[in-house]
Tab-separated table of C-alpha atoms and ligand atoms in Angstrom:
chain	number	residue	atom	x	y	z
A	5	UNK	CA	94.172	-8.943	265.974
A	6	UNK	CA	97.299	-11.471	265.918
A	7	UNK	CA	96.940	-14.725	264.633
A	8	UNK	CA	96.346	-18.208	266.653
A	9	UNK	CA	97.653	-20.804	264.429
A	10	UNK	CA	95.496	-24.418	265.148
A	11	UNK	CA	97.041	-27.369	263.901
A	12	UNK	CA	93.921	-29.878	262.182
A	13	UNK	CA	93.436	-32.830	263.303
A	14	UNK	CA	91.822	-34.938	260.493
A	15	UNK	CA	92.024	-38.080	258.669
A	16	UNK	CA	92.423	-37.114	254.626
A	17	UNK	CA	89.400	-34.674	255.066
A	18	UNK	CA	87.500	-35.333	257.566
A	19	UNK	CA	87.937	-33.194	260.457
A	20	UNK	CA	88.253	-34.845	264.143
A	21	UNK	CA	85.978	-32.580	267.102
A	22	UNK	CA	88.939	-31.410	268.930
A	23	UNK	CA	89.759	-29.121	265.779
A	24	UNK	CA	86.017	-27.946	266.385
A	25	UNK	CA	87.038	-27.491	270.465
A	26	UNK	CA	90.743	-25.740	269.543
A	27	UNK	CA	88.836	-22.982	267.089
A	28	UNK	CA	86.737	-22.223	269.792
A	29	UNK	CA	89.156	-21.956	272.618
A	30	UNK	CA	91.471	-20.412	269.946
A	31	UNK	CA	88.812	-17.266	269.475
A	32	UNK	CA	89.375	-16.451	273.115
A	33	UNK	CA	92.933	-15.806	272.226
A	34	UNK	CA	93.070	-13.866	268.207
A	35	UNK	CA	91.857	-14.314	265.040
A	36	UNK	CA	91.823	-18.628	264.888
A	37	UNK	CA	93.694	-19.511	261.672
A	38	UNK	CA	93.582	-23.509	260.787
A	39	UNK	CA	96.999	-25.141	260.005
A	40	UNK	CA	96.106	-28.220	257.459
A	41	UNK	CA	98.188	-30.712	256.924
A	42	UNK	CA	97.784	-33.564	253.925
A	43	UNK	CA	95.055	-34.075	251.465
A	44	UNK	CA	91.295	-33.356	251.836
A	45	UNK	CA	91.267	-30.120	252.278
A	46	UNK	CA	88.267	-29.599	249.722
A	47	UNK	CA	86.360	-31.285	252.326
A	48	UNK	CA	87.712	-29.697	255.594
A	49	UNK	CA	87.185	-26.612	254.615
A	50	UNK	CA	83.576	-26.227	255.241
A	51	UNK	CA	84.257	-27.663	258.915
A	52	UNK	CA	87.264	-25.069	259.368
A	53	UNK	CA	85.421	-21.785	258.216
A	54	UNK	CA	82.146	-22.624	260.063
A	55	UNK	CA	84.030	-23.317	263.537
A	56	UNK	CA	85.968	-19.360	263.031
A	57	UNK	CA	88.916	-20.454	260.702
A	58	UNK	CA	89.891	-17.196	259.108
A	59	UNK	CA	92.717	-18.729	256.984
A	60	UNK	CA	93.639	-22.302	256.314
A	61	UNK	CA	97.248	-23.089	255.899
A	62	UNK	CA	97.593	-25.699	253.595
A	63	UNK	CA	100.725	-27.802	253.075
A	64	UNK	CA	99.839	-30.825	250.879
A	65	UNK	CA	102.819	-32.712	249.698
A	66	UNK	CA	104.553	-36.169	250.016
A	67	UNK	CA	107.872	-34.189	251.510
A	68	UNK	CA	105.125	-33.818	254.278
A	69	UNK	CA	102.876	-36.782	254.721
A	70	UNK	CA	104.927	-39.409	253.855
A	71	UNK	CA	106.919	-38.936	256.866
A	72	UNK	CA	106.426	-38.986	260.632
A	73	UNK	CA	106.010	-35.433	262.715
A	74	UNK	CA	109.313	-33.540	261.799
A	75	UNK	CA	108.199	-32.117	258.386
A	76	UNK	CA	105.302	-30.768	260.183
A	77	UNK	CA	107.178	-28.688	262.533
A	78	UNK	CA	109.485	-27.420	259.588
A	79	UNK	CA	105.898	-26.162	258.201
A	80	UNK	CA	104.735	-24.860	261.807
A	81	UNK	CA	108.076	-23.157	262.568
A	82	UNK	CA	107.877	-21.397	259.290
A	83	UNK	CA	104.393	-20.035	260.287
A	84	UNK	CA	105.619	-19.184	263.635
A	85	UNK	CA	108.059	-16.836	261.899
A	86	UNK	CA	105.694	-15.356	259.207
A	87	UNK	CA	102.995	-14.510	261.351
A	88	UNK	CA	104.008	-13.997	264.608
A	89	UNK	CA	101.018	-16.196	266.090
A	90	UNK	CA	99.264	-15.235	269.499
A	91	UNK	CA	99.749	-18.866	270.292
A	92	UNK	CA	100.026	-21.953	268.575
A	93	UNK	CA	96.961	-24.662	269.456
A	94	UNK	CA	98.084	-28.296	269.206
A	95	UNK	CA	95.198	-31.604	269.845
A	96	UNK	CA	97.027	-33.553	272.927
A	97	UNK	CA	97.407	-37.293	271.037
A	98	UNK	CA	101.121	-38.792	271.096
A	99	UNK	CA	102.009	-37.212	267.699
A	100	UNK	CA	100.777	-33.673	268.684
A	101	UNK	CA	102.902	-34.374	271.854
A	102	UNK	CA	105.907	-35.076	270.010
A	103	UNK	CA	105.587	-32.460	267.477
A	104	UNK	CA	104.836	-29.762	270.302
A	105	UNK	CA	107.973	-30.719	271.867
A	106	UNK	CA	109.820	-30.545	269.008
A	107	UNK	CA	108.292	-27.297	267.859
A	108	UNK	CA	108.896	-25.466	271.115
A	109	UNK	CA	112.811	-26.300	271.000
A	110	UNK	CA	113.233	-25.349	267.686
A	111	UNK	CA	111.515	-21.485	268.729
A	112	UNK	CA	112.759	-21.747	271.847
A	113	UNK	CA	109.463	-21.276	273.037
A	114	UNK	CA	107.999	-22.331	276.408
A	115	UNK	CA	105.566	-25.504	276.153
A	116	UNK	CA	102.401	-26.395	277.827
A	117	UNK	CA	100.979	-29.921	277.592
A	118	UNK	CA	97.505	-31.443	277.907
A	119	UNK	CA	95.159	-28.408	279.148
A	120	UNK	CA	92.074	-28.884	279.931
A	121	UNK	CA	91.230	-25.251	280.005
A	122	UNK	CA	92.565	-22.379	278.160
A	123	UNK	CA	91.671	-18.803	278.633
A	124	UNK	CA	92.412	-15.003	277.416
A	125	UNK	CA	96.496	-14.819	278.313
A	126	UNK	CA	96.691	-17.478	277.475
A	127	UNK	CA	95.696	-18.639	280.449
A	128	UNK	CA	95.466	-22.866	280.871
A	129	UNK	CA	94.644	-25.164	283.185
A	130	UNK	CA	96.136	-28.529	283.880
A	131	UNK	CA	95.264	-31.225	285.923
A	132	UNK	CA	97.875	-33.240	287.323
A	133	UNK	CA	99.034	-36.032	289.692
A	134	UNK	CA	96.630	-38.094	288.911
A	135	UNK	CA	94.102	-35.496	288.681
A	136	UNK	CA	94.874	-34.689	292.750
A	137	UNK	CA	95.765	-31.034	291.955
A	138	UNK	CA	94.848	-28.364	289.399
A	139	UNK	CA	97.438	-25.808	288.133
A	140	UNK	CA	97.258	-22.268	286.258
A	141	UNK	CA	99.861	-21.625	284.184
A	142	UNK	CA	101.333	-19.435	281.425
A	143	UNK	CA	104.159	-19.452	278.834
A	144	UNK	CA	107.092	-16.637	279.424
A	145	UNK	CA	109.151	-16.818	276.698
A	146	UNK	CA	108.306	-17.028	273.237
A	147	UNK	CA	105.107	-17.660	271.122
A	148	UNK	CA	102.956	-19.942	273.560
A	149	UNK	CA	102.874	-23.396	272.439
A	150	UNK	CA	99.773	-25.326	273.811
A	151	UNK	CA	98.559	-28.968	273.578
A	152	UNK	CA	95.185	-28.915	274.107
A	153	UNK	CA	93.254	-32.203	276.146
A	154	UNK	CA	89.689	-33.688	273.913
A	155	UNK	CA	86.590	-32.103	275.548
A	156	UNK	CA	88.507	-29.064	277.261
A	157	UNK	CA	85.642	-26.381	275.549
A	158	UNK	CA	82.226	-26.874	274.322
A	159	UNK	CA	81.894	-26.612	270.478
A	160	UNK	CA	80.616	-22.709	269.250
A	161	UNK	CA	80.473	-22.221	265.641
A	162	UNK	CA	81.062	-19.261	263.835
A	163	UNK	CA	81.248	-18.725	260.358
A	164	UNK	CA	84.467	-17.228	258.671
A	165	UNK	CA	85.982	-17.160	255.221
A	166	UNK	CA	88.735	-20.142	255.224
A	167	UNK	CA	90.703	-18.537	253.198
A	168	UNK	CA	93.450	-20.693	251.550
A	169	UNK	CA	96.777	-19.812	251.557
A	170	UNK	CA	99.067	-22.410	250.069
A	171	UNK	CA	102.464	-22.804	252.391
A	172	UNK	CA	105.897	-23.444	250.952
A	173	UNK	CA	106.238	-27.747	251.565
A	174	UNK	CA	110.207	-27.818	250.763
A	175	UNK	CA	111.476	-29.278	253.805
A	176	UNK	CA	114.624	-30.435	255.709
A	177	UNK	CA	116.670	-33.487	254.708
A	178	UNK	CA	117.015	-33.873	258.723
A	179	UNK	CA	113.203	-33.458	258.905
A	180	UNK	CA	112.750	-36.765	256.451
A	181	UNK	CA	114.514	-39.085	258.572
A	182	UNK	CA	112.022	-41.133	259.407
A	183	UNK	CA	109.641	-42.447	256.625
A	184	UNK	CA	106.112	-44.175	257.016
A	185	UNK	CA	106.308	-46.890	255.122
A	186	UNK	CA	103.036	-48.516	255.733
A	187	UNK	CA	100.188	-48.029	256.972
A	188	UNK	CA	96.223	-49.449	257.512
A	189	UNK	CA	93.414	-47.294	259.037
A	190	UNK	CA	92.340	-49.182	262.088
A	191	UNK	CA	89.428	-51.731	262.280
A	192	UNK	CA	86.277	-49.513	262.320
A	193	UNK	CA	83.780	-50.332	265.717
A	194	UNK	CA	81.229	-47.378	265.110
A	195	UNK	CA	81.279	-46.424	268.581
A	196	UNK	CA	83.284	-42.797	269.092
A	197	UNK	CA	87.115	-42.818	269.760
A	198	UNK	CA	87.616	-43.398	273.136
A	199	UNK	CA	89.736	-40.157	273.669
A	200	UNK	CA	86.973	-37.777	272.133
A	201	UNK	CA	83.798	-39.298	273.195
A	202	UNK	CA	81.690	-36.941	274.999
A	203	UNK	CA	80.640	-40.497	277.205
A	204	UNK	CA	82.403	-43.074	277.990
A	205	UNK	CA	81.306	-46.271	279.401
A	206	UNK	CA	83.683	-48.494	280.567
A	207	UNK	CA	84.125	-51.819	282.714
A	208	UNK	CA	86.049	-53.714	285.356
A	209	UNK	CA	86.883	-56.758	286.632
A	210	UNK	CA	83.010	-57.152	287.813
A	211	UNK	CA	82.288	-57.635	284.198
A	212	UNK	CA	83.632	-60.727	284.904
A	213	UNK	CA	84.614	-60.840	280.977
A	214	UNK	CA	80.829	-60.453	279.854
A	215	UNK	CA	81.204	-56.939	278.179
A	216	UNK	CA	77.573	-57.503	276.701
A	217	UNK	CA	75.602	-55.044	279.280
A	218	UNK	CA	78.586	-52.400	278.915
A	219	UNK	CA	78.488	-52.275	275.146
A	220	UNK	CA	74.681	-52.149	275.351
A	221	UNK	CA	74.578	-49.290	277.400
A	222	UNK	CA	77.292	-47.454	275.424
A	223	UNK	CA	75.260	-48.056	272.284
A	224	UNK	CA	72.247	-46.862	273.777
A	225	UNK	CA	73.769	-43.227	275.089
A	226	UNK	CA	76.269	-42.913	271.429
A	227	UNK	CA	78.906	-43.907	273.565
A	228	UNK	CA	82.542	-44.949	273.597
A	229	UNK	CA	83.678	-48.131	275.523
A	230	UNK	CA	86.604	-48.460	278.036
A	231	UNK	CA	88.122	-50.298	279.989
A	232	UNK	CA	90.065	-51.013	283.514
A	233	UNK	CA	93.339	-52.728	283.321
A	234	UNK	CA	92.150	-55.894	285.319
A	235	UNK	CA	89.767	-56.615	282.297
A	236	UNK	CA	92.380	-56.233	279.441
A	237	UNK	CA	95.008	-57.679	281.537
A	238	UNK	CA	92.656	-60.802	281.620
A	239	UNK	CA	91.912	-60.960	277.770
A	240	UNK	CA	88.656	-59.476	277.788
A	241	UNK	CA	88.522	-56.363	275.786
A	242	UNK	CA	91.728	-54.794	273.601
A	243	UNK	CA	94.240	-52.825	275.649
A	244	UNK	CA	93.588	-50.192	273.110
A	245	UNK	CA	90.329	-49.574	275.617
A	246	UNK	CA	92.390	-49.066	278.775
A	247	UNK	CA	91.778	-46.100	280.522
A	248	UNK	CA	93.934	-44.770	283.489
A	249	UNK	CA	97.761	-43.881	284.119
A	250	UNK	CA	99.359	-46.712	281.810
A	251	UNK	CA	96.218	-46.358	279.363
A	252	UNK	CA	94.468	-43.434	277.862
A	253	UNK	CA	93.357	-40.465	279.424
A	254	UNK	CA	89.918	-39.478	279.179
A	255	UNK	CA	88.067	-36.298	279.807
A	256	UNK	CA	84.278	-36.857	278.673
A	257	UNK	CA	81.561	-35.088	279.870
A	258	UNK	CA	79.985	-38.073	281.464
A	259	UNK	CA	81.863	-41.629	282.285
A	260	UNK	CA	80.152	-44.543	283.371
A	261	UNK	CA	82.311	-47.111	285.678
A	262	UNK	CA	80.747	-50.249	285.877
A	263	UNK	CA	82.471	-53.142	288.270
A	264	UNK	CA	85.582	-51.370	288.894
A	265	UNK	CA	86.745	-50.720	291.645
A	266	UNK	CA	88.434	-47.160	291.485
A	267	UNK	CA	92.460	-47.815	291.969
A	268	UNK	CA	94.842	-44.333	291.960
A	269	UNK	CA	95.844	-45.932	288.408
A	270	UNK	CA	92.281	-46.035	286.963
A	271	UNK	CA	91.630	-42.538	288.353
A	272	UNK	CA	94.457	-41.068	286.706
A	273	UNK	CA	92.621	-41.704	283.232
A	274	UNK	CA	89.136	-40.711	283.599
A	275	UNK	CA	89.192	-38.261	287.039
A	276	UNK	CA	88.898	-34.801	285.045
A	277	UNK	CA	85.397	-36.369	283.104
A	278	UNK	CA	82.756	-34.017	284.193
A	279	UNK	CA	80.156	-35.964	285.573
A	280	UNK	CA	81.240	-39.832	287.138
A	281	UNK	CA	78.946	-42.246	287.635
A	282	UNK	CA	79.577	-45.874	288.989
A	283	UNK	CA	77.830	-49.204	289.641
A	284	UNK	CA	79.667	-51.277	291.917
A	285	UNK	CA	77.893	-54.056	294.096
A	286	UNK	CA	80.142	-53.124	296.971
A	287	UNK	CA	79.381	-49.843	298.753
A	288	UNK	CA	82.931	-49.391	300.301
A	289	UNK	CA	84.800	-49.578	296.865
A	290	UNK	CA	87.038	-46.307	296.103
A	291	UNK	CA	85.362	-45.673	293.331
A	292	UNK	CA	82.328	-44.244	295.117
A	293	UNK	CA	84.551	-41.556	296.771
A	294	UNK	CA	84.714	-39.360	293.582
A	295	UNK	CA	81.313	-40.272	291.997
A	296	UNK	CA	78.448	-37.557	291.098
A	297	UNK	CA	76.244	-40.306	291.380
A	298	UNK	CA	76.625	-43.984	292.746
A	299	UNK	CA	74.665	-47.101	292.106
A	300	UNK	CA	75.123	-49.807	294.919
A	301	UNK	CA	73.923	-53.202	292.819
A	302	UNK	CA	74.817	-55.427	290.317
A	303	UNK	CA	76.149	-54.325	286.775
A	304	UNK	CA	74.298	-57.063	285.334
A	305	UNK	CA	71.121	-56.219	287.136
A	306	UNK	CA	71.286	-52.147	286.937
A	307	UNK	CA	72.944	-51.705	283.345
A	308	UNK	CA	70.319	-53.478	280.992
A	309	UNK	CA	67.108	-51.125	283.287
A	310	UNK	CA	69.461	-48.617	282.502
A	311	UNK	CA	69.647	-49.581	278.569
A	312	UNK	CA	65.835	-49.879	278.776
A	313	UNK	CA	65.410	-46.856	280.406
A	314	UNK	CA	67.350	-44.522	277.970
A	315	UNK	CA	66.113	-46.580	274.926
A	316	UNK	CA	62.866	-45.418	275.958
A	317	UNK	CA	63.744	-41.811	276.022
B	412	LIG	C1	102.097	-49.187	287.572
B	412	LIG	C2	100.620	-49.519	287.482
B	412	LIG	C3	99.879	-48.965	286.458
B	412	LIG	C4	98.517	-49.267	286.355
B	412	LIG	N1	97.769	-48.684	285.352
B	412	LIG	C5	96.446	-48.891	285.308
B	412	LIG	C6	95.620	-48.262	284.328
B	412	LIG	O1	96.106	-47.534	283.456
B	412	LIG	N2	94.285	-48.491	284.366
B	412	LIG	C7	93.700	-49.295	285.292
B	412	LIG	O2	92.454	-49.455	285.255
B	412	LIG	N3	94.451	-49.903	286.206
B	412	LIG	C8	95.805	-49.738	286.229
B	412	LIG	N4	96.538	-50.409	287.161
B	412	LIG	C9	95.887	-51.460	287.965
B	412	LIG	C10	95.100	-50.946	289.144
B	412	LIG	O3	95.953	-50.812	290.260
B	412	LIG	C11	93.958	-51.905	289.496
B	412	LIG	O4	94.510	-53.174	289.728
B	412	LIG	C12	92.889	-52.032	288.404
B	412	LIG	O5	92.438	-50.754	288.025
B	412	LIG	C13	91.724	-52.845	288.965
B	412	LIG	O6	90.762	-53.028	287.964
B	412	LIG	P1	89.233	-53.259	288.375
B	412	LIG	O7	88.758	-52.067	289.120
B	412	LIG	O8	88.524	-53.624	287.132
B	412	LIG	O9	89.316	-54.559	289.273
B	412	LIG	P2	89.102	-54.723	290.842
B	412	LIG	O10	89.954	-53.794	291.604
B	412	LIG	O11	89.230	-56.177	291.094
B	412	LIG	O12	87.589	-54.263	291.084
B	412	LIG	C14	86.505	-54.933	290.562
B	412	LIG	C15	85.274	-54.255	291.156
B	412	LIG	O13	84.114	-54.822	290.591
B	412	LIG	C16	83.123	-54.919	291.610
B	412	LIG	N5	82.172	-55.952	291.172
B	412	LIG	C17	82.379	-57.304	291.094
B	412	LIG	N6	81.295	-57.897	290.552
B	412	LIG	C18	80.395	-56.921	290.291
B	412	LIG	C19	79.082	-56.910	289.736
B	412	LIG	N7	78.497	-58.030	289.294
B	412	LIG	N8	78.422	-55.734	289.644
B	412	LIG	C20	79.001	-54.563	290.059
B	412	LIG	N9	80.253	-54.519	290.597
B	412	LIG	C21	80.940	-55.690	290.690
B	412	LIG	C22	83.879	-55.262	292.860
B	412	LIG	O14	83.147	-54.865	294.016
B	412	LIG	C23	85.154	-54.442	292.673
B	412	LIG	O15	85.047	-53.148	293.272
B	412	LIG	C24	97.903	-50.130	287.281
B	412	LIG	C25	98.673	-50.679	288.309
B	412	LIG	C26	100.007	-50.389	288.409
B	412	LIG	C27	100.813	-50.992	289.533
């Protein structure tokens, strides 16, 4: 069975979900083998061989990490060649993005960005135009290159061996042309990453800058918090948090919209999540057009019976 290479997405060791996701969609396809890159891999490994990783490339070395993307697609595009992947699954963040890119010029390989889906084929699914239209598509020439959305397949484990195969790190001088030369792991909230979160919670304008009840109800379901553009424009909550077209895209199983009002640009970001809720205390806002359930009311009103309610169990 040929190969599918998965590039890890960790931080030294500790193994994001959407490596869990990309294993399992990656079993559809061939034999899933984990691509590692940095330290930590004496604590990944666990994660990678329970979730179906048959090998785990490993390519620890400053040539490597203490650059940005283009050592890593010297290491990919040396795998590509060795083992002839199936396809080649990538997690859809900005430095997967660029690396994909670069990767599928290099092998002059065709390129698919942020699925949602992918199948046997491969197969994937995008969504696009601000979520208005779905589309099927497949690579034709070369070794599939895939970017893979957060939340596009629900997490199946299956235990294999991990094997670790050490991978040549000597890179190209043109690969090291841009070094990091600092940098700080950001400011801990203990809520979930807004991009991976299998809820999201966010708020508008109708917050009116109070982000208390939003927060609360977040914490209550495990959930991330987000954010409309009206209420980081205005100061209240880091931009970080904006979801929509000129913010981050999110695909959770459930998102909670509470006082916004449901513009084409917040629907961009969040219009793929699963199951869309909304509290809005005006019936005829947008927003209610594409909910799976609606709550006519007031935020402040509706969001801490809500809190109560799932507090209770
Ligand atoms: C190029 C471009 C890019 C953009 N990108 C983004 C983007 O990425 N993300 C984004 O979000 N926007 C984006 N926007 C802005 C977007 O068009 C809207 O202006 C914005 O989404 C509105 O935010 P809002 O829904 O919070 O505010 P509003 O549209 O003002 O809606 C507030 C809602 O809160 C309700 N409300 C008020 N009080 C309460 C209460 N107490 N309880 C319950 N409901 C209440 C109101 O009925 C209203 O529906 C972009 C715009 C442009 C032009």
């Amino acid at each position: 069975m040929a190969e599918v290479l998965v590039l890890v997405d960790h931080a030294n060791g500790e193994v994001r979900k959407t490596t869990a996701e990309l294993l399992t969609i990656a079993r559809r396809l061939g034999e899933p083998s984990a691509v590692y890159i940095g330290s930590g891999i004496e604590d990944a490994q666990g994660v990678l061989g329970r979730f179906g990783s048959h090998k785990v490339y490993v390519a620890d070395s400053p040539e490597v990490t203490e650059y940005l993307v283009a050592p890593q697609v010297d290491i990919l595009a040396d795998l590509i060649e060795k083992t002839s992947p199936a396809a080649v699954l990538i997690p859809s963040n900005p430095a997967g993005k660029e690396l994909a890119a670069r990767l599928s010029i290099r092998c002059e390989s065709g390129l698919i960005t942020d699925a949602v889906d992918v199948q046997a084929g491969p197969t994937t699914t995008q969504s696009v135009f601000a979520g208005s239209y779905t589309t099927t598509s497949s690579v034709t020439k070369g070794t599939p290159i895939i970017t893979v959305k957060p939340n596009s397949a629900p997490i199946e484990g299956s235990p294999a061996p991990a094997e670790i195969v050490k991978v040549d790190t000597a890179v190209s001088d043109a690969a090291k042309a841009a070094k990091i030369t600092d940098s700080k792991p950001k400011e801990q909230s203990g809520r979930p990453e807004l991009t991976e979160a299998a809820i999201v919670v966010s708020g508008g304008r109708g917050t009116g800058g109070d982000f208390a009840p939003v927060e609360e109800f977040a914490d209550a379901l495990g959930a991330a918090v987000g954010a409309s553009r009206a209420a980081v424009d205005a100061g209240w909550y880091p931009h970080t948090s904006q979801v929509g077209q000129t913010g981050k895209q999110v695909s959770p199983q459930l998102y909670v919209a509470a006082g916004i009002s449901g513009a084409i640009q917040h629907r961009a970001g969040m219009q793929t999540s699963k199951t869309i809720v909304a509290i809005n205390k005006d019936e005829e806002a947008p927003i209610f057009e594409l909910v799976d359930f609606g709550v006519v009311g007031d935020l402040f009103q509706v969001l801490p019976q809500a809190t109560e309610a799932v507090k209770r169990g």
